[in-house]
mmCIF file with all atom_site columns, C-alpha atoms in Angstrom:
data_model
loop_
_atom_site.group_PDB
_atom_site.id
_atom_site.type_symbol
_atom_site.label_atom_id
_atom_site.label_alt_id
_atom_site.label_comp_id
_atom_site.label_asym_id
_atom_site.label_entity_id
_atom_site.label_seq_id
_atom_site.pdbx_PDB_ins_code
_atom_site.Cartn_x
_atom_site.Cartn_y
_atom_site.Cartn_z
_atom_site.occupancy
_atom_site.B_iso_or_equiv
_atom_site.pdbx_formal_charge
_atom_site.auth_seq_id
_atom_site.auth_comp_id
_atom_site.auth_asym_id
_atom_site.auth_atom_id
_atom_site.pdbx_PDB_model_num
ATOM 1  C CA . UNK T 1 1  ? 177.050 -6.826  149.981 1.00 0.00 ? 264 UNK T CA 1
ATOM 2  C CA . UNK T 1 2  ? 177.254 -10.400 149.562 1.00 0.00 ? 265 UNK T CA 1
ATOM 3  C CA . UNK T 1 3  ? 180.687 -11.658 148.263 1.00 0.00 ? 266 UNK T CA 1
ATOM 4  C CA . UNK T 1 4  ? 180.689 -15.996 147.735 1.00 0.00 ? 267 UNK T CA 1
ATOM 5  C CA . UNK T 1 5  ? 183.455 -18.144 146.126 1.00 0.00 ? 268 UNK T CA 1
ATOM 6  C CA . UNK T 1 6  ? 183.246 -22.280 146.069 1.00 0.00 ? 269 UNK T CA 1
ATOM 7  C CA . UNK T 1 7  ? 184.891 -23.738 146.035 1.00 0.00 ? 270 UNK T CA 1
ATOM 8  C CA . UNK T 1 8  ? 186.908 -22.086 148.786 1.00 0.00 ? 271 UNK T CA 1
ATOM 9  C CA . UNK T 1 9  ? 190.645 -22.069 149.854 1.00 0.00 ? 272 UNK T CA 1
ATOM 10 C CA . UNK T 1 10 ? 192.701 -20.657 152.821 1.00 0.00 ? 273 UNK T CA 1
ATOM 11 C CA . UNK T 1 11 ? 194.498 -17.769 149.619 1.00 0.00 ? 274 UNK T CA 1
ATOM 12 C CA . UNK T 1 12 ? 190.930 -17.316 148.749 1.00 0.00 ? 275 UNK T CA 1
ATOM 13 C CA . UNK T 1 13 ? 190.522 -15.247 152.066 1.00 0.00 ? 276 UNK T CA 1
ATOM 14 C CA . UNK T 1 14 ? 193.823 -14.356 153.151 1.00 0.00 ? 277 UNK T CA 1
ATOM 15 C CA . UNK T 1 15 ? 193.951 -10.804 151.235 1.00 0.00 ? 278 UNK T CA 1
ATOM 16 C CA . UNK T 1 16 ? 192.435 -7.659  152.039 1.00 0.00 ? 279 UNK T CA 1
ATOM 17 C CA . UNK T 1 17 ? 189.079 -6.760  150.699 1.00 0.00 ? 280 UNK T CA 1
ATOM 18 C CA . UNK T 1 18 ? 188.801 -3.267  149.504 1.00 0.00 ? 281 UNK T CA 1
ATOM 19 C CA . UNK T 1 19 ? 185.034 -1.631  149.201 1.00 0.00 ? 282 UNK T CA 1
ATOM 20 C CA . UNK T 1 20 ? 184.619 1.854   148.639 1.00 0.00 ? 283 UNK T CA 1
ATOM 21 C CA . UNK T 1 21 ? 181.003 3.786   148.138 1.00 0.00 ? 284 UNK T CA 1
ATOM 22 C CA . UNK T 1 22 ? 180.555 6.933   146.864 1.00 0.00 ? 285 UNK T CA 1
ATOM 23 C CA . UNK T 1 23 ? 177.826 8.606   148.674 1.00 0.00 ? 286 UNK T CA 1
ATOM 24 C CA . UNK T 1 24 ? 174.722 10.062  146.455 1.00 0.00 ? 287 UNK T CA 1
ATOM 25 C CA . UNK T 1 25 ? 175.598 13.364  148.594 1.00 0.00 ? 288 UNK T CA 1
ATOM 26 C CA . UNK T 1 26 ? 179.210 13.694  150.254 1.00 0.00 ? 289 UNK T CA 1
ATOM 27 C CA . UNK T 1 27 ? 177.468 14.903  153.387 1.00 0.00 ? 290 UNK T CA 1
ATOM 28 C CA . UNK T 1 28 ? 175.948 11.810  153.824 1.00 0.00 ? 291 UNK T CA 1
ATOM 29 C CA . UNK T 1 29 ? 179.613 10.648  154.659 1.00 0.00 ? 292 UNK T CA 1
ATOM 30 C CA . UNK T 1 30 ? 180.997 10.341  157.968 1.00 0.00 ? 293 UNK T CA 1
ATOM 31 C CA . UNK T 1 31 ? 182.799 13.546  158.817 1.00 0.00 ? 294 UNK T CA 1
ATOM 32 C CA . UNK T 1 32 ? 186.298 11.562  158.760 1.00 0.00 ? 295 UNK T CA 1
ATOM 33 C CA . UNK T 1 33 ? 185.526 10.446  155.207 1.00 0.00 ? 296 UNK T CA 1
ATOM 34 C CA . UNK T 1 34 ? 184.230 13.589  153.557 1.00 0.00 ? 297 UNK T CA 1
ATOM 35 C CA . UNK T 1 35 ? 187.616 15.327  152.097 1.00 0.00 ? 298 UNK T CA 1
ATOM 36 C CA . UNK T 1 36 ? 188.163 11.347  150.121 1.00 0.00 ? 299 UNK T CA 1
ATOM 37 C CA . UNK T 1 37 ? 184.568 11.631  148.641 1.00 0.00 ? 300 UNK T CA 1
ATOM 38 C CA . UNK T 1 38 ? 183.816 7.720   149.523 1.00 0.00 ? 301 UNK T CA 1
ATOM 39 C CA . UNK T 1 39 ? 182.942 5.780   152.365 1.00 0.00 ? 302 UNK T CA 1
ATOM 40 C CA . UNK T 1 40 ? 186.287 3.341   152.701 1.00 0.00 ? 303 UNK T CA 1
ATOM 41 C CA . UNK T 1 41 ? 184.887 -0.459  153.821 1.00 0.00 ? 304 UNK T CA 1
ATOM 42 C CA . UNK T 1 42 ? 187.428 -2.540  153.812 1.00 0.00 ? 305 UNK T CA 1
ATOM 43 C CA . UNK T 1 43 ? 187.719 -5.495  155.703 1.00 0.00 ? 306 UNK T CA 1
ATOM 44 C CA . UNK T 1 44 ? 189.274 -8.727  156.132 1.00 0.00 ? 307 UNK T CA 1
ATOM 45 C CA . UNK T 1 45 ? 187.745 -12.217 156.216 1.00 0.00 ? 308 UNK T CA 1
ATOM 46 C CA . UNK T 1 46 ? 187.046 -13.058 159.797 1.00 0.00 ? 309 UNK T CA 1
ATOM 47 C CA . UNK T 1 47 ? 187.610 -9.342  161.337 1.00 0.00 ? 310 UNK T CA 1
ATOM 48 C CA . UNK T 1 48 ? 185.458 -6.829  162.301 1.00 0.00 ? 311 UNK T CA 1
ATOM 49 C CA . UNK T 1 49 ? 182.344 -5.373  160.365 1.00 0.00 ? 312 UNK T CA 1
ATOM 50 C CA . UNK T 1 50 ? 180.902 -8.045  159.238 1.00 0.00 ? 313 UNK T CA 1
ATOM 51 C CA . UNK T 1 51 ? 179.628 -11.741 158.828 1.00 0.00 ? 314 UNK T CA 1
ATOM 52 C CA . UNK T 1 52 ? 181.354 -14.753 157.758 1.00 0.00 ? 315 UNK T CA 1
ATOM 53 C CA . UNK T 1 53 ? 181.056 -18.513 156.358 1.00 0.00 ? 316 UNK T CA 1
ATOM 54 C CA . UNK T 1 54 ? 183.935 -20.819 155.004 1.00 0.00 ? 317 UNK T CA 1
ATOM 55 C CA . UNK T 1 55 ? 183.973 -24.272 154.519 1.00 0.00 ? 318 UNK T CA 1
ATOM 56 C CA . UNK T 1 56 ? 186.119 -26.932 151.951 1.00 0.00 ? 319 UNK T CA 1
ATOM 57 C CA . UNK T 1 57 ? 183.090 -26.144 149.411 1.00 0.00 ? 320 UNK T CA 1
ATOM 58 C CA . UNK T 1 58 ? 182.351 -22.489 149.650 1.00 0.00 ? 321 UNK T CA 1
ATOM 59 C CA . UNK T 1 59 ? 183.015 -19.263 151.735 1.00 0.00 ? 322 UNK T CA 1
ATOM 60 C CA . UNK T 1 60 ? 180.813 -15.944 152.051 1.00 0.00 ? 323 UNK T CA 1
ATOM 61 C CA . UNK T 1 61 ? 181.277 -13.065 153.943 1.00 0.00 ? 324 UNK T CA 1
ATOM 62 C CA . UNK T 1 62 ? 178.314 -9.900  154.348 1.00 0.00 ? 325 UNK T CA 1
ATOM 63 C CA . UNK T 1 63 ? 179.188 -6.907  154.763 1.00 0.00 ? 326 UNK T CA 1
ATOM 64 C CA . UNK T 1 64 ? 176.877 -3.899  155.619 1.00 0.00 ? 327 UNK T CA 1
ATOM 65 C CA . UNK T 1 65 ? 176.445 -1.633  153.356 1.00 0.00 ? 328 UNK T CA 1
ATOM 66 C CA . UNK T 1 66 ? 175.978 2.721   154.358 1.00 0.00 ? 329 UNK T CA 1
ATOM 67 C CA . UNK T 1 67 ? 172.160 3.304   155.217 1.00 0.00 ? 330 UNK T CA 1
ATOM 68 C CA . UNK T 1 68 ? 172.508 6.511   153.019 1.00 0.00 ? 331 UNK T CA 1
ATOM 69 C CA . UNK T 1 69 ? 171.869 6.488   148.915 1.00 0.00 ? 332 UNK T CA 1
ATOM 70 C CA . UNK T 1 70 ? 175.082 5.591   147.100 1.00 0.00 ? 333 UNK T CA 1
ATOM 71 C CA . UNK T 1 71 ? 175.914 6.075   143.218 1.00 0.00 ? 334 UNK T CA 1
ATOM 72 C CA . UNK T 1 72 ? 179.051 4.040   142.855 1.00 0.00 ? 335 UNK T CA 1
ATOM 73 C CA . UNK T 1 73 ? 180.700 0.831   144.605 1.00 0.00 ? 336 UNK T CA 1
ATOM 74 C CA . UNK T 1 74 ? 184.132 -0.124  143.923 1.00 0.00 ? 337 UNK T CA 1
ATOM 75 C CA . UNK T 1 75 ? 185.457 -3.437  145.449 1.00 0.00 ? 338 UNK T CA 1
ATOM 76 C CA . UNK T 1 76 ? 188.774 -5.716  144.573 1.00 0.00 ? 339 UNK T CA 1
ATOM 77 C CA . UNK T 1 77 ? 190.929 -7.720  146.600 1.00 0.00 ? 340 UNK T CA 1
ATOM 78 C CA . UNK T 1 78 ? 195.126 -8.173  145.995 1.00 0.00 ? 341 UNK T CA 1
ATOM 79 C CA . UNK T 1 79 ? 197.686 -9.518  147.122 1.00 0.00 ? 342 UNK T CA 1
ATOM 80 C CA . UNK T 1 80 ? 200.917 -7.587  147.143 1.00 0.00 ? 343 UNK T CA 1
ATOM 81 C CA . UNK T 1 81 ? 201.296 -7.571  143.382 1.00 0.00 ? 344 UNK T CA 1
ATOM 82 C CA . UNK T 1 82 ? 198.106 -6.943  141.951 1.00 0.00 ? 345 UNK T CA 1
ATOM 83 C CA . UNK T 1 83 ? 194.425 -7.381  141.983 1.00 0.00 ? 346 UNK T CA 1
ATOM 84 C CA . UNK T 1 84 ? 193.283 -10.842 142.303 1.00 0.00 ? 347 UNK T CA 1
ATOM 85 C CA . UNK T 1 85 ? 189.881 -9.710  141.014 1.00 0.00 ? 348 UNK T CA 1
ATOM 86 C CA . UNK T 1 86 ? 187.679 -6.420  140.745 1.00 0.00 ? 349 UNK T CA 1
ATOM 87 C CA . UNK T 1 87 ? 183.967 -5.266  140.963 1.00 0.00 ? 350 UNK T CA 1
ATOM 88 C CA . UNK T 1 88 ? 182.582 -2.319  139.649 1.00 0.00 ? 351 UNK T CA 1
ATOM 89 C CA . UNK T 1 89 ? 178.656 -1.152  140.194 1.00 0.00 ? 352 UNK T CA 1
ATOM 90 C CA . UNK T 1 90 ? 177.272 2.171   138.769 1.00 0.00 ? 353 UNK T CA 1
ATOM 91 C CA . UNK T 1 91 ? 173.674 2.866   140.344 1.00 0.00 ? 354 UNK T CA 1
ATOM 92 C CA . UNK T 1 92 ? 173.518 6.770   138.868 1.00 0.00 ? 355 UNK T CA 1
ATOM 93 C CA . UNK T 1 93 ? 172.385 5.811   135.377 1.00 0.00 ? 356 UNK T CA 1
#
């Protein structure tokens, strides 16, 4: 998953992002994650998990997606007060 913004600011980055799969078959899912139903991804810019890029004109970060089949991918980011955008991709028909 590929997530770009230009241009690019420090608040464009600061917030958590929030990435949740749901798993063609729940036992696909770690063994943690099963009971929840999804596969919980979250990261932040510049941690763990992941691969990033930020300059004055643009910022990207990749992030790995599960090497299972997924149906649904949810993904926002927010600041304390509410979402400062959201994604949504269906992939069951």
């Amino acid at each position: 998953m590929i997530y770009s913004k230009a241009p690019c600011g420090a608040g464009d980055v600061r917030d958590t992002f929030f990435l949740h799969v749901d798993p063609a078959d729940a036992s696909d899912l770690p063994e943690h994650r099963r009971r929840h139903g999804f596969d919980n991804l979250d990261f932040r810019f510049n941690g763990r998990g992941g691969r990033w890029l930020r300059s004055a004109e643009r910022c990207a970060a990749l992030r790995e997606l599960p090497d299972y089949d997924f149906v649904h991918i949810r993904t926002d980011q927010h600041d304390d007060a509410a979402p400062l955008w959201v994604g949504e991709f269906r992939l069951d028909g």
